[in-house]
Short mmCIF file of C-alpha atoms in Angstrom, two decimals:
data_model
loop_
_atom_site.label_atom_id
_atom_site.label_comp_id
_atom_site.label_asym_id
_atom_site.label_seq_id
_atom_site.Cartn_x
_atom_site.Cartn_y
_atom_site.Cartn_z
CA MET N 888 -9.76 -27.35 23.92
CA ASN N 889 -11.39 -28.09 27.40
CA GLN N 890 -14.95 -28.19 28.74
CA THR N 891 -15.87 -24.79 30.57
CA PHE N 892 -18.50 -24.39 33.35
CA LYS N 893 -18.69 -20.67 34.22
CA LYS N 894 -19.09 -17.66 31.90
CA SER N 895 -15.89 -16.24 33.15
CA GLU N 896 -14.09 -19.46 31.97
CA LYS N 897 -15.68 -19.27 28.57
CA ILE N 898 -14.64 -15.62 28.13
CA ARG N 899 -11.13 -16.66 29.06
CA LEU N 900 -10.94 -19.62 26.62
CA LEU N 901 -12.54 -17.56 23.94
CA ALA N 902 -10.11 -14.84 24.34
CA TYR N 903 -7.16 -17.34 24.65
CA ILE N 904 -8.11 -18.65 21.04
CA LEU N 905 -9.28 -15.33 19.80
CA ILE N 906 -6.20 -13.16 20.35
CA PRO N 907 -3.78 -15.32 18.33
CA ILE N 908 -6.34 -15.51 15.45
CA LEU N 909 -6.65 -11.75 15.61
CA ILE N 910 -2.84 -11.33 15.44
CA THR N 911 -2.69 -13.91 12.69
CA GLN N 912 -5.41 -12.19 10.59
CA ILE N 913 -4.01 -8.59 11.01
CA SER N 914 -0.44 -10.00 10.13
CA LEU N 915 -1.88 -11.71 6.92
CA TYR N 916 -3.76 -8.80 6.03
CA ALA N 917 -0.84 -6.40 6.72
CA MET N 918 0.88 -8.10 3.82
CA THR N 919 -1.78 -6.66 1.58
CA PHE N 920 -1.70 -3.38 3.76
CA PHE N 921 2.11 -3.05 3.11
CA ASP N 922 1.87 -3.88 -0.58
CA VAL N 923 -0.72 -0.95 -1.07
CA MET N 924 1.01 1.37 1.26
CA MET N 925 4.49 1.06 0.02
CA SER N 926 3.33 0.98 -3.58
CA GLY N 927 1.41 4.21 -2.79
CA GLN N 928 4.76 5.85 -1.60
CA TYR N 929 6.13 4.82 -4.99
CA SER N 930 3.45 6.38 -7.25
CA THR N 931 -0.27 6.97 -7.52
CA GLU N 932 -0.43 4.86 -10.68
CA ASP N 933 1.31 2.03 -8.77
CA VAL N 934 -1.04 2.06 -5.77
CA ALA N 935 -4.01 2.11 -8.05
CA GLY N 936 -2.77 -0.99 -9.89
CA VAL N 937 -1.71 -2.89 -6.91
CA SER N 938 -5.13 -2.08 -5.34
CA ILE N 939 -7.04 -3.16 -8.35
CA GLY N 940 -5.02 -6.41 -8.60
CA SER N 941 -5.68 -7.07 -4.91
CA SER N 942 -9.34 -6.37 -5.18
CA LEU N 943 -9.51 -8.98 -8.04
CA TRP N 944 -7.47 -11.50 -6.17
CA THR N 945 -9.02 -11.23 -2.72
CA PRO N 946 -12.54 -12.50 -3.50
CA ILE N 947 -11.09 -15.51 -5.41
CA TYR N 948 -8.68 -16.42 -2.76
CA THR N 949 -10.98 -15.91 0.25
CA GLY N 950 -13.81 -17.58 -1.49
CA LEU N 951 -11.81 -20.67 -2.35
CA SER N 952 -9.93 -20.80 0.85
CA GLY N 953 -13.13 -20.45 2.63
CA ILE N 954 -13.94 -24.04 1.23
CA LEU N 955 -10.87 -25.23 3.39
CA ILE N 956 -12.36 -23.67 6.49
CA SER N 957 -14.76 -26.58 6.44
CA LEU N 958 -11.92 -28.48 7.82
CA THR N 959 -12.10 -26.53 11.26
CA PRO N 960 -15.57 -27.64 12.26
CA VAL N 961 -14.93 -31.25 10.98
CA VAL N 962 -11.88 -31.60 13.26
CA SER N 963 -13.46 -29.67 16.21
CA GLN N 964 -16.43 -31.91 16.23
CA LEU N 965 -14.12 -35.07 15.70
CA ILE N 966 -12.12 -33.95 18.81
CA GLY N 967 -15.31 -32.96 20.78
CA SER N 968 -16.79 -36.47 20.12
CA LYS N 969 -13.52 -38.16 21.09
CA ARG N 970 -12.80 -39.58 17.57
CA PRO N 971 -9.17 -38.32 17.11
CA LYS N 972 -8.08 -41.30 14.88
CA LEU N 973 -10.05 -39.90 12.04
CA VAL N 974 -8.33 -36.33 12.08
CA SER N 975 -5.13 -37.30 10.00
CA TYR N 976 -7.41 -38.78 7.15
CA SER N 977 -9.57 -35.65 7.07
CA VAL N 978 -6.51 -33.21 7.08
CA MET N 979 -4.71 -35.11 4.25
CA GLN N 980 -7.73 -34.91 2.12
CA ALA N 981 -8.15 -31.19 2.93
CA VAL N 982 -4.49 -30.71 1.58
CA TYR N 983 -5.10 -32.60 -1.55
CA LEU N 984 -8.26 -30.42 -2.16
CA ALA N 985 -6.17 -27.29 -1.41
CA ILE N 986 -3.62 -28.20 -4.08
CA SER N 987 -6.45 -28.95 -6.71
CA LEU N 988 -8.12 -25.57 -5.79
CA ALA N 989 -4.80 -23.78 -6.40
CA ILE N 990 -4.28 -25.35 -9.78
CA ILE N 991 -7.88 -24.52 -10.91
CA VAL N 992 -7.12 -20.82 -9.99
CA LEU N 993 -3.90 -20.85 -11.92
CA VAL N 994 -5.46 -22.26 -15.01
CA ALA N 995 -8.45 -19.81 -14.92
CA GLY N 996 -6.05 -17.08 -14.42
CA ILE N 997 -4.22 -17.74 -17.65
CA PHE N 998 -7.40 -17.37 -19.61
CA ALA N 999 -9.47 -14.79 -17.60
CA LEU N 1000 -7.06 -12.17 -16.36
CA ASN N 1001 -6.30 -10.10 -19.49
CA PRO N 1002 -10.10 -9.99 -20.55
CA ILE N 1003 -11.23 -8.80 -17.16
CA LEU N 1004 -8.38 -6.04 -16.98
CA HIS N 1005 -9.36 -4.89 -20.60
CA ALA N 1006 -13.00 -4.71 -19.54
CA MET N 1007 -12.03 -2.15 -16.83
CA ASP N 1008 -10.60 0.32 -19.48
CA LEU N 1009 -7.73 1.44 -17.06
CA ASP N 1010 -4.90 3.77 -17.51
CA PRO N 1011 -2.17 1.86 -19.48
CA THR N 1012 0.30 2.06 -16.52
CA VAL N 1013 -2.44 1.04 -14.04
CA HIS N 1014 -3.32 -1.93 -16.26
CA ARG N 1015 0.29 -3.13 -16.59
CA VAL N 1016 0.86 -2.90 -12.84
CA ALA N 1017 -2.28 -4.85 -11.87
CA HIS N 1018 -1.65 -7.51 -14.45
CA ASP N 1019 2.22 -7.95 -13.52
CA TYR N 1020 1.24 -7.75 -9.69
CA LEU N 1021 -1.18 -10.69 -10.10
CA VAL N 1022 1.34 -12.77 -12.21
CA ALA N 1023 3.96 -12.28 -9.72
CA LEU N 1024 1.54 -13.32 -6.85
CA SER N 1025 0.46 -16.44 -8.63
CA ILE N 1026 3.93 -17.96 -7.88
CA GLY N 1027 2.84 -18.49 -4.31
CA ILE N 1028 -0.82 -19.63 -4.66
CA ILE N 1029 -0.26 -23.42 -4.25
CA PRO N 1030 1.87 -23.08 -1.08
CA LEU N 1031 -0.66 -20.41 0.29
CA PHE N 1032 -3.65 -23.02 -0.19
CA ILE N 1033 -1.70 -25.62 1.40
CA TYR N 1034 -0.89 -23.36 4.40
CA ASN N 1035 -4.75 -22.57 4.82
CA ALA N 1036 -5.67 -26.22 5.00
CA LEU N 1037 -2.92 -26.92 7.67
CA ARG N 1038 -3.90 -23.73 9.53
CA SER N 1039 -7.54 -25.00 9.77
CA PHE N 1040 -6.25 -28.06 11.31
CA ILE N 1041 -3.93 -26.14 13.70
CA ASP N 1042 -6.67 -23.73 14.81
CA ALA N 1043 -9.31 -26.50 15.23
CA LEU N 1044 -7.23 -27.92 18.16
CA GLY N 1045 -7.33 -24.47 19.70
CA GLN N 1046 -3.66 -23.94 19.29
CA THR N 1047 -4.22 -20.65 17.38
CA ARG N 1048 -1.05 -19.21 18.79
CA ILE N 1049 0.90 -21.44 16.53
CA SER N 1050 -0.67 -19.70 13.48
CA MET N 1051 0.20 -16.53 15.04
CA ILE N 1052 3.81 -17.28 15.43
CA ILE N 1053 4.15 -18.49 11.95
CA THR N 1054 2.57 -15.32 10.59
CA LEU N 1055 4.56 -13.00 12.70
CA ILE N 1056 7.79 -14.54 11.50
CA ALA N 1057 6.67 -14.08 7.86
CA LEU N 1058 5.40 -10.50 8.06
CA PRO N 1059 8.84 -8.78 8.41
CA ILE N 1060 10.30 -10.83 5.65
CA ASN N 1061 7.41 -9.78 3.53
CA VAL N 1062 8.00 -5.96 4.28
CA MET N 1063 11.83 -6.48 3.66
CA PHE N 1064 11.27 -8.03 0.19
CA ASN N 1065 8.75 -5.40 -0.50
CA TYR N 1066 11.37 -2.68 0.26
CA PHE N 1067 14.06 -4.55 -1.83
CA LEU N 1068 11.84 -5.14 -4.82
CA ILE N 1069 9.57 -1.98 -5.07
CA TYR N 1070 12.41 0.47 -4.68
CA GLY N 1071 15.29 -1.60 -6.03
CA LYS N 1072 17.39 -1.68 -2.98
CA PHE N 1073 20.59 -3.78 -2.21
CA GLY N 1074 20.96 -4.84 -5.89
CA PHE N 1075 17.48 -5.94 -6.35
CA PRO N 1076 15.61 -4.80 -9.59
CA GLU N 1077 13.24 -1.79 -9.08
CA LEU N 1078 9.92 -3.14 -9.92
CA GLY N 1079 7.66 -0.65 -8.35
CA GLY N 1080 4.03 -2.05 -7.32
CA VAL N 1081 4.77 -5.32 -9.16
CA GLY N 1082 7.72 -6.02 -6.62
CA SER N 1083 5.15 -6.41 -3.85
CA GLY N 1084 3.50 -9.31 -5.78
CA TYR N 1085 6.87 -11.19 -5.81
CA ALA N 1086 7.47 -10.31 -2.16
CA THR N 1087 4.01 -11.74 -1.20
CA ALA N 1088 4.64 -14.87 -3.19
CA ILE N 1089 7.98 -15.50 -1.40
CA THR N 1090 6.21 -15.08 1.92
CA TYR N 1091 3.44 -17.53 1.00
CA TRP N 1092 6.21 -20.36 0.41
CA LEU N 1093 7.66 -19.45 3.75
CA ILE N 1094 4.59 -19.99 5.76
CA ALA N 1095 3.69 -23.09 4.02
CA ILE N 1096 7.00 -24.63 4.66
CA ILE N 1097 6.83 -23.65 8.47
CA ALA N 1098 3.29 -25.05 8.76
CA ILE N 1099 4.40 -28.38 7.35
CA LEU N 1100 7.39 -28.66 9.80
CA VAL N 1101 5.14 -27.73 12.74
CA VAL N 1102 2.39 -30.18 11.77
CA GLY N 1103 4.98 -33.00 11.33
CA LYS N 1104 7.36 -32.29 14.24
CA ILE N 1105 5.63 -30.46 17.16
CA SER N 1106 3.13 -31.73 19.75
CA PRO N 1107 0.27 -31.94 19.98
CA PHE N 1108 0.12 -31.77 16.09
CA SER N 1109 2.63 -34.56 15.63
CA SER N 1110 0.52 -36.93 17.76
CA TYR N 1111 -2.09 -37.11 15.03
CA GLN N 1112 0.62 -38.31 12.51
CA VAL N 1113 -0.77 -36.29 9.70
CA PHE N 1114 2.02 -36.99 7.20
CA ARG N 1115 2.57 -40.59 8.38
CA GLU N 1116 0.45 -41.86 5.48
CA PHE N 1117 -0.29 -40.34 2.10
CA PHE N 1118 -3.85 -41.67 1.63
CA ARG N 1119 -5.44 -42.00 -1.72
CA VAL N 1120 -7.84 -39.20 -2.76
CA SER N 1121 -11.06 -39.92 -1.36
CA TRP N 1122 -13.95 -38.45 -3.43
CA ILE N 1123 -16.19 -39.34 -0.47
CA GLU N 1124 -14.29 -37.30 1.92
CA TRP N 1125 -13.89 -34.44 -0.66
CA ARG N 1126 -17.55 -34.53 -1.00
CA SER N 1127 -18.10 -34.23 2.77
CA LEU N 1128 -15.60 -31.20 2.97
CA LEU N 1129 -17.11 -29.55 0.02
CA LYS N 1130 -20.71 -29.98 1.28
CA ILE N 1131 -19.75 -27.86 4.17
CA GLY N 1132 -16.99 -25.84 2.47
CA VAL N 1133 -18.60 -24.79 -0.79
CA PRO N 1134 -21.45 -22.80 0.90
CA ILE N 1135 -18.89 -21.26 3.17
CA GLY N 1136 -16.62 -20.32 0.31
CA LEU N 1137 -19.55 -19.05 -1.78
CA ALA N 1138 -20.85 -17.00 0.97
CA ILE N 1139 -17.41 -15.46 1.45
CA PHE N 1140 -17.00 -15.02 -2.40
CA PHE N 1141 -20.18 -13.26 -2.75
CA GLU N 1142 -19.38 -10.93 0.26
CA THR N 1143 -15.86 -10.05 -1.06
CA SER N 1144 -16.54 -10.13 -4.86
CA ILE N 1145 -19.01 -7.34 -4.38
CA PHE N 1146 -16.14 -5.01 -3.60
CA SER N 1147 -14.41 -6.01 -6.72
CA ALA N 1148 -17.60 -5.49 -8.72
CA VAL N 1149 -17.80 -2.07 -7.27
CA THR N 1150 -14.23 -1.45 -8.30
CA LEU N 1151 -15.09 -2.49 -11.95
CA PHE N 1152 -18.02 0.14 -11.79
CA MET N 1153 -15.79 2.81 -10.38
CA SER N 1154 -13.18 2.29 -13.01
CA LYS N 1155 -14.88 5.08 -15.04
CA TYR N 1156 -13.83 7.63 -12.47
CA ASP N 1157 -10.23 9.17 -12.47
CA THR N 1158 -7.18 7.68 -11.02
CA VAL N 1159 -7.37 9.66 -7.68
CA THR N 1160 -10.98 8.49 -6.94
CA ILE N 1161 -10.01 4.81 -7.62
CA ALA N 1162 -6.86 5.10 -5.56
CA SER N 1163 -8.83 6.76 -2.75
CA HIS N 1164 -11.66 4.33 -2.86
CA GLN N 1165 -9.31 1.38 -2.81
CA ILE N 1166 -7.23 2.89 0.05
CA ALA N 1167 -10.41 3.35 2.16
CA MET N 1168 -11.63 -0.21 1.23
CA ASN N 1169 -8.17 -1.60 2.21
CA PHE N 1170 -8.14 0.00 5.69
CA ALA N 1171 -11.93 -0.93 6.12
CA SER N 1172 -10.76 -4.47 5.59
CA LEU N 1173 -8.11 -4.19 8.40
CA LEU N 1174 -10.85 -3.12 10.81
CA TYR N 1175 -12.95 -6.17 9.76
CA MET N 1176 -10.05 -8.46 11.05
CA MET N 1177 -11.65 -8.07 14.57
CA PRO N 1178 -15.12 -9.41 13.91
CA LEU N 1179 -13.66 -11.92 11.37
CA SER N 1180 -11.34 -13.31 14.05
CA ILE N 1181 -14.11 -13.56 16.60
CA SER N 1182 -16.05 -15.45 13.89
CA MET N 1183 -13.26 -18.03 13.40
CA ALA N 1184 -12.83 -18.32 17.19
CA LEU N 1185 -16.51 -18.97 17.57
CA THR N 1186 -16.39 -21.80 14.92
CA ILE N 1187 -13.82 -23.63 16.87
CA VAL N 1188 -15.59 -23.45 20.21
CA ILE N 1189 -19.12 -23.96 18.92
CA GLY N 1190 -17.94 -26.92 17.00
CA PHE N 1191 -16.33 -28.43 19.98
CA GLU N 1192 -19.43 -28.00 22.09
CA ILE N 1193 -21.94 -29.25 19.38
CA GLY N 1194 -19.63 -32.29 18.99
CA ALA N 1195 -20.02 -32.87 22.79
CA LYS N 1196 -23.71 -32.21 22.58
CA ARG N 1197 -23.35 -29.26 25.08
CA TYR N 1198 -26.05 -26.98 23.26
CA ASN N 1199 -26.37 -24.57 26.12
CA ASP N 1200 -22.74 -23.83 26.37
CA ALA N 1201 -22.77 -23.36 22.67
CA ARG N 1202 -25.45 -20.65 23.02
CA GLU N 1203 -23.60 -18.91 25.75
CA TYR N 1204 -20.53 -18.77 23.61
CA SER N 1205 -22.47 -17.25 20.90
CA TRP N 1206 -23.68 -14.28 22.99
CA ILE N 1207 -20.37 -13.74 24.37
CA GLY N 1208 -18.78 -13.55 20.91
CA ILE N 1209 -21.67 -11.20 19.43
CA VAL N 1210 -21.25 -8.64 22.44
CA MET N 1211 -17.55 -8.68 22.23
CA ALA N 1212 -17.58 -7.87 18.48
CA LEU N 1213 -20.13 -5.12 18.82
CA SER N 1214 -18.22 -3.46 21.58
CA MET N 1215 -15.06 -3.60 19.53
CA ALA N 1216 -16.86 -2.09 16.43
CA LEU N 1217 -18.14 0.91 18.47
CA LEU N 1218 -14.50 1.56 19.69
CA SER N 1219 -12.84 1.29 16.27
CA SER N 1220 -15.52 3.39 14.71
CA ALA N 1221 -14.86 6.21 17.05
CA ILE N 1222 -11.05 5.97 16.46
CA LEU N 1223 -11.47 5.88 12.85
CA TYR N 1224 -13.63 9.05 12.80
CA LEU N 1225 -11.11 10.98 14.77
CA PHE N 1226 -7.99 9.90 12.98
CA ARG N 1227 -9.30 9.31 9.24
CA GLU N 1228 -6.96 11.85 7.81
CA PRO N 1229 -3.78 10.57 9.43
CA VAL N 1230 -4.89 7.21 8.35
CA ALA N 1231 -5.30 8.28 4.67
CA ALA N 1232 -1.85 9.97 4.84
CA LEU N 1233 -0.27 6.51 5.66
CA TYR N 1234 -1.17 5.36 2.10
CA SER N 1235 -0.20 8.32 -0.05
CA LYS N 1236 1.69 11.58 -0.27
CA ASP N 1237 -0.62 12.94 -2.76
CA HIS N 1238 -2.85 15.60 -1.16
CA ALA N 1239 -5.90 15.03 -3.25
CA VAL N 1240 -5.86 11.23 -2.59
CA VAL N 1241 -5.53 11.91 1.17
CA LEU N 1242 -8.40 14.29 1.09
CA LEU N 1243 -10.78 12.18 -0.67
CA THR N 1244 -9.75 8.98 1.18
CA SER N 1245 -10.66 10.73 4.42
CA HIS N 1246 -14.19 11.31 3.01
CA PHE N 1247 -14.40 7.57 1.98
CA LEU N 1248 -13.33 6.42 5.50
CA ILE N 1249 -16.51 8.15 6.97
CA TYR N 1250 -18.54 5.67 5.15
CA ALA N 1251 -16.33 2.78 6.31
CA ILE N 1252 -17.47 3.54 9.91
CA PHE N 1253 -20.94 2.36 9.07
CA PHE N 1254 -19.39 -0.81 7.79
CA GLN N 1255 -18.19 -1.73 11.26
CA ILE N 1256 -21.59 -2.09 13.02
CA SER N 1257 -23.08 -4.50 10.54
CA ASP N 1258 -19.92 -6.51 10.27
CA ALA N 1259 -19.77 -6.82 14.12
CA LEU N 1260 -23.11 -8.54 13.88
CA GLN N 1261 -23.02 -10.69 10.76
CA ALA N 1262 -19.44 -12.06 10.98
CA PRO N 1263 -19.69 -13.67 14.35
CA ILE N 1264 -23.18 -15.10 13.42
CA GLN N 1265 -21.56 -16.66 10.42
CA GLY N 1266 -18.77 -18.32 12.64
CA ILE N 1267 -21.44 -19.57 14.90
CA LEU N 1268 -23.40 -21.08 12.13
CA ARG N 1269 -20.24 -22.80 10.79
CA GLY N 1270 -19.74 -24.37 14.18
CA TYR N 1271 -23.22 -25.96 13.83
CA LYS N 1272 -22.25 -26.92 10.36
CA ASP N 1273 -25.15 -24.86 9.22
CA VAL N 1274 -23.84 -23.10 6.00
CA ASN N 1275 -26.45 -23.08 3.17
CA VAL N 1276 -28.50 -20.18 4.44
CA THR N 1277 -25.53 -18.01 4.96
CA PHE N 1278 -24.64 -18.68 1.32
CA ALA N 1279 -28.10 -17.64 0.14
CA MET N 1280 -28.21 -14.55 2.35
CA SER N 1281 -24.91 -13.31 0.92
CA LEU N 1282 -26.11 -13.61 -2.60
CA VAL N 1283 -29.44 -11.83 -2.12
CA SER N 1284 -28.14 -9.16 0.34
CA TYR N 1285 -25.14 -8.04 -1.75
CA TRP N 1286 -25.84 -8.92 -5.33
CA VAL N 1287 -29.65 -8.70 -5.46
CA LEU N 1288 -29.98 -5.78 -3.13
CA GLY N 1289 -26.71 -4.18 -2.18
CA LEU N 1290 -25.02 -3.68 -5.65
CA PRO N 1291 -28.30 -2.29 -7.38
CA ILE N 1292 -28.93 0.03 -4.62
CA GLY N 1293 -25.28 1.45 -4.86
CA TYR N 1294 -25.65 1.77 -8.60
CA LEU N 1295 -28.78 3.78 -8.31
CA PHE N 1296 -27.27 6.07 -5.73
CA ALA N 1297 -24.19 6.42 -7.79
CA LYS N 1298 -25.80 7.11 -11.12
CA TYR N 1299 -28.95 8.99 -10.10
CA THR N 1300 -27.92 11.14 -7.19
CA PHE N 1301 -25.37 13.76 -6.38
CA MET N 1302 -23.39 11.15 -4.38
CA GLY N 1303 -21.34 9.68 -7.26
CA ALA N 1304 -18.81 7.25 -6.27
CA PHE N 1305 -19.94 7.46 -2.54
CA GLY N 1306 -23.30 5.90 -3.73
CA TYR N 1307 -21.61 2.51 -4.10
CA TRP N 1308 -20.63 2.58 -0.41
CA VAL N 1309 -24.28 3.37 0.40
CA GLY N 1310 -25.23 0.16 -1.36
CA LEU N 1311 -22.47 -1.83 0.27
CA ILE N 1312 -23.59 -0.76 3.78
CA SER N 1313 -27.25 -1.50 2.93
CA GLY N 1314 -26.28 -5.01 1.88
CA LEU N 1315 -24.24 -5.57 5.00
CA ALA N 1316 -27.22 -4.40 7.24
CA LEU N 1317 -29.68 -6.60 5.32
CA GLY N 1318 -27.33 -9.72 5.65
CA ALA N 1319 -26.87 -9.25 9.31
CA ILE N 1320 -30.69 -9.02 9.96
CA GLY N 1321 -31.27 -12.30 7.91
CA LEU N 1322 -28.27 -14.24 9.68
CA ALA N 1323 -29.66 -13.22 13.03
CA ALA N 1324 -32.97 -14.67 12.25
CA ARG N 1325 -31.34 -17.89 11.00
CA LEU N 1326 -29.28 -18.12 14.26
CA ARG N 1327 -32.52 -17.86 16.29
CA PHE N 1328 -34.06 -20.68 14.40
CA ILE N 1329 -30.97 -22.95 14.83
CA GLN N 1330 -30.56 -22.42 18.51
CA HIS N 1331 -34.12 -22.17 19.67
CA ILE N 1332 -35.79 -24.79 17.44
CA LYS N 1333 -33.32 -27.09 15.91
CA TYR N 1334 -30.86 -27.39 18.86
CA ASN N 1335 -33.44 -26.49 21.66
CA LYS N 1336 -32.00 -29.26 23.93
CA ALA N 1337 -30.66 -29.29 27.34
CA ALA N 1338 -26.93 -29.63 27.85
#
């Protein structure tokens, strides 16, 4: 990370940090993408089961791992304020916290998984696949959370290409084990969609091991000597991380869990509708990787500038990131509209599923614009360590407004399942407006100082 003086320098630095993050996020997402796609090629019941399992896991994972994102602005501001000696202590506490969160997830899953799936009243085969997929995935939860803590440290130093390399190494291994375990190739058992859960768990172990080796052995990370001393657990440092991380995690949880709630409501529809909805949501999540990556890059550069008290530079980075996200959203929306049927065909051979998915993808287009505004602003606010309003906005816009609107459209209009997508789009738009107002307050009132 270096100080920049011209707009062109800021664009180059942001792009330097952003591109590896984007490749990393797409690669991490691609693991779920290939789980769903390759299960879809196996059977419609398997893709429905894996999709439902993924939709239950994603909000839990993203919400709790969102807590670990708190390490990124903490480390960025320590580096920006020239206090590097405190970094290793904060990183190790984040690793301890990551392990604790993973154990909580595993224990909660033992008691909650079956009741949740029973409440969905699924086809027996779909129920079995969803359950066994999540059990298989759970084998890799602890290393996954450790990796997220270490990745937050790696990215905070602006070395996002390292995270990219780790993930690019892991992705083909994930696809390979998917092939072996879903279809029973080369002597492996034929597990169907459940096999993708085991393949992903193996991959989680791989990326955690690589990240530990990188942080311990490769410069500049090794200079911080993160693993030199295994500090005692510090409740004070945990409280500091949680103060920033819990609102971040809850905001992400409220945003992602709304999609799981919609899945619960849609379980009353037939298997083709469930599969089509989940496939469209899966691809919409892929497109979300661009604004999400811009958000993560902005957290790093904004945190660095705020730590150095260069408030005008932070504002300039903010506008660059928002304009970049909106431009990419318009482009991806146009591409999605033109190629929605070929995209749907990637996931399934079932003609009915392909046709219905292509209709759902039209609604996914409207997700892109709101995401392109709200995601970067969330990242900017995290760089300022301003996270509480984002949490409240997520709760209100999605759960108080978005879900009820979707339910009303689905139940009392001709739209049926599509009505839930109208509700989700409404929640995204309302959240984007509220976050924009908060950003204006932070930059023009709270931090309205000369650089």
